[in-house]
Amino acid sequence: MSIITGMKNKINLIIKYLISLLILAVIFFQIKFENLLKIEINFDLKLYLMIFFTLFSSLMLRALRWHYLMRNVNTRLSIGFSIKLLLTGTALNLIVPAGMGDVLKSYFGYKWSNIKERILAVSIADKLIAIGGLFFISLFIFFYLNEKWIIIPGIFCLIPLSLLILLRSKGFVSFIEYLYKKSRIEKYLKISFIELIKNSDFSVFKIFVSVIISILAWYFTYYILFLSFKCLDVNISFFQVLIYAPVITIVRLFPFTLNGIGSDEAAIMYVYSRYIDSSEQILVAAFIYRIISLIIPALAGTLIIIFNKKEISKAN
């Protein structure tokens, strides 16, 4: 049975790679390579220092949110542990769809700390809150920038956060317990549903503070995209970049590609063509954004996994 499951997982992974490659191929067929070769990247030291500071701020805020959710009377892990786990999750996002590495990192967290239910519950809640934070950004865009349509993707982003709040309802918990046991996840994970729910009982204040942290983290994340455009001297404002943050994030959540590879670039090219005439410049900016926001942290996470291999082997 485990061999069949392993084969299915490998086939799914290959399919997602192929879909990502197909989307990228379609994108490259639509651009002019002579225009692509003419693009000049701005190598201003101040700009790259700003990019480094923005990336650092984004990562620290995301680690802080997980750390804050994790803390309770019985559990206290260091902020260093939270940063290590965040980077590990980013590395996993290179090989799993829909950003699920942010949840699957719980396995490594468990092996490094021997805390299972709490780490999984916090990692799920952290993911739901992160997506939910985009709703409030869409509200700002709706009222301040008068972009009425943005409320629709914003509401989609609110749904995950609503699920976390609904855990306070006994009827909803019973429904989730039915799905949990029906899908045999409990047998696979060897985690009691009751323990998982018990560790998901976050106060309204804690959720509120975590949402504020999420909003700030998204601000810095999409400021990286803005700076990626500035690397090419593209005339676009930060607010014009921020308008489409919920849309780009929703596209990434669809589990058809590996963490939005291909679909991210296609979405960025489509939405920002409203402000930028050159498709080639948008594509290069999208690649710069991916390298800074995903590849660099993922490389750090990969090194963490490699250097902590012995520790995981001992735990096993």
Coordinates of N, CA and C in Angstrom, one line a residue, residues 4 34 47 78 94 97 104 108 113 126 130-131 146 181 184 214 251 256 263 265 269 282 284 296:
I4 N 2.4 1.9 -3.4 CA 1.4 2.5 -4.3 C 1.2 4.0 -4.1
E34 N 14.4 39.1 -28.5 CA 15.3 40.3 -28.7 C 15.1 41.4 -27.7
L47 N 19.8 50.0 -3.6 CA 18.6 49.3 -4.0 C 18.6 47.9 -3.4
S78 N 12.4 28.8 21.2 CA 13.1 30.1 20.9 C 12.7 30.7 19.6
L94 N 9.3 24.3 -2.4 CA 9.8 24.1 -3.8 C 9.4 22.8 -4.4
P97 N 2.8 21.6 -3.7 CA 2.0 22.6 -4.3 C 1.3 23.4 -3.2
L104 N 3.7 21.3 6.2 CA 4.5 20.0 6.3 C 5.8 20.2 7.1
F108 N 9.4 18.3 10.7 CA 10.7 18.7 11.1 C 10.6 19.3 12.5
S113 N 11.9 19.0 18.3 CA 11.4 19.5 19.6 C 10.7 18.4 20.3
D126 N -1.3 29.2 11.5 CA -0.4 30.3 10.9 C -0.7 30.5 9.4
A130 N -2.3 33.8 7.8 CA -1.5 34.5 6.8 C -2.4 34.9 5.6
I131 N -3.1 33.9 5.1 CA -4.0 34.1 3.9 C -5.1 35.1 4.3
N146 N -10.3 52.8 -4.2 CA -11.5 52.8 -5.0 C -11.5 51.7 -6.1
K181 N -11.9 11.9 10.6 CA -11.9 10.4 10.8 C -12.3 9.6 9.5
R184 N -9.3 9.2 7.2 CA -8.3 8.4 7.8 C -7.0 9.2 8.1
S214 N 0.5 39.6 10.1 CA 0.4 39.1 8.7 C 0.3 40.3 7.7
V251 N -3.9 32.7 -6.8 CA -3.4 31.9 -7.9 C -2.3 30.9 -7.4
F256 N -2.2 23.1 -8.7 CA -2.0 22.5 -10.0 C -0.5 22.6 -10.4
S263 N 2.5 29.7 -13.0 CA 1.2 30.4 -12.8 C 1.4 31.7 -12.1
E265 N 4.1 33.7 -12.5 CA 4.6 34.5 -13.6 C 3.5 35.0 -14.6
M269 N 2.3 38.8 -15.1 CA 2.3 39.4 -16.4 C 0.9 39.9 -16.8
I282 N 8.0 42.8 -17.3 CA 7.2 42.2 -16.2 C 7.7 40.8 -15.9
V284 N 10.8 39.5 -16.4 CA 12.1 39.5 -15.7 C 11.9 39.9 -14.2
I296 N 16.1 32.2 -2.5 CA 17.1 32.5 -1.5 C 16.8 31.9 -0.1

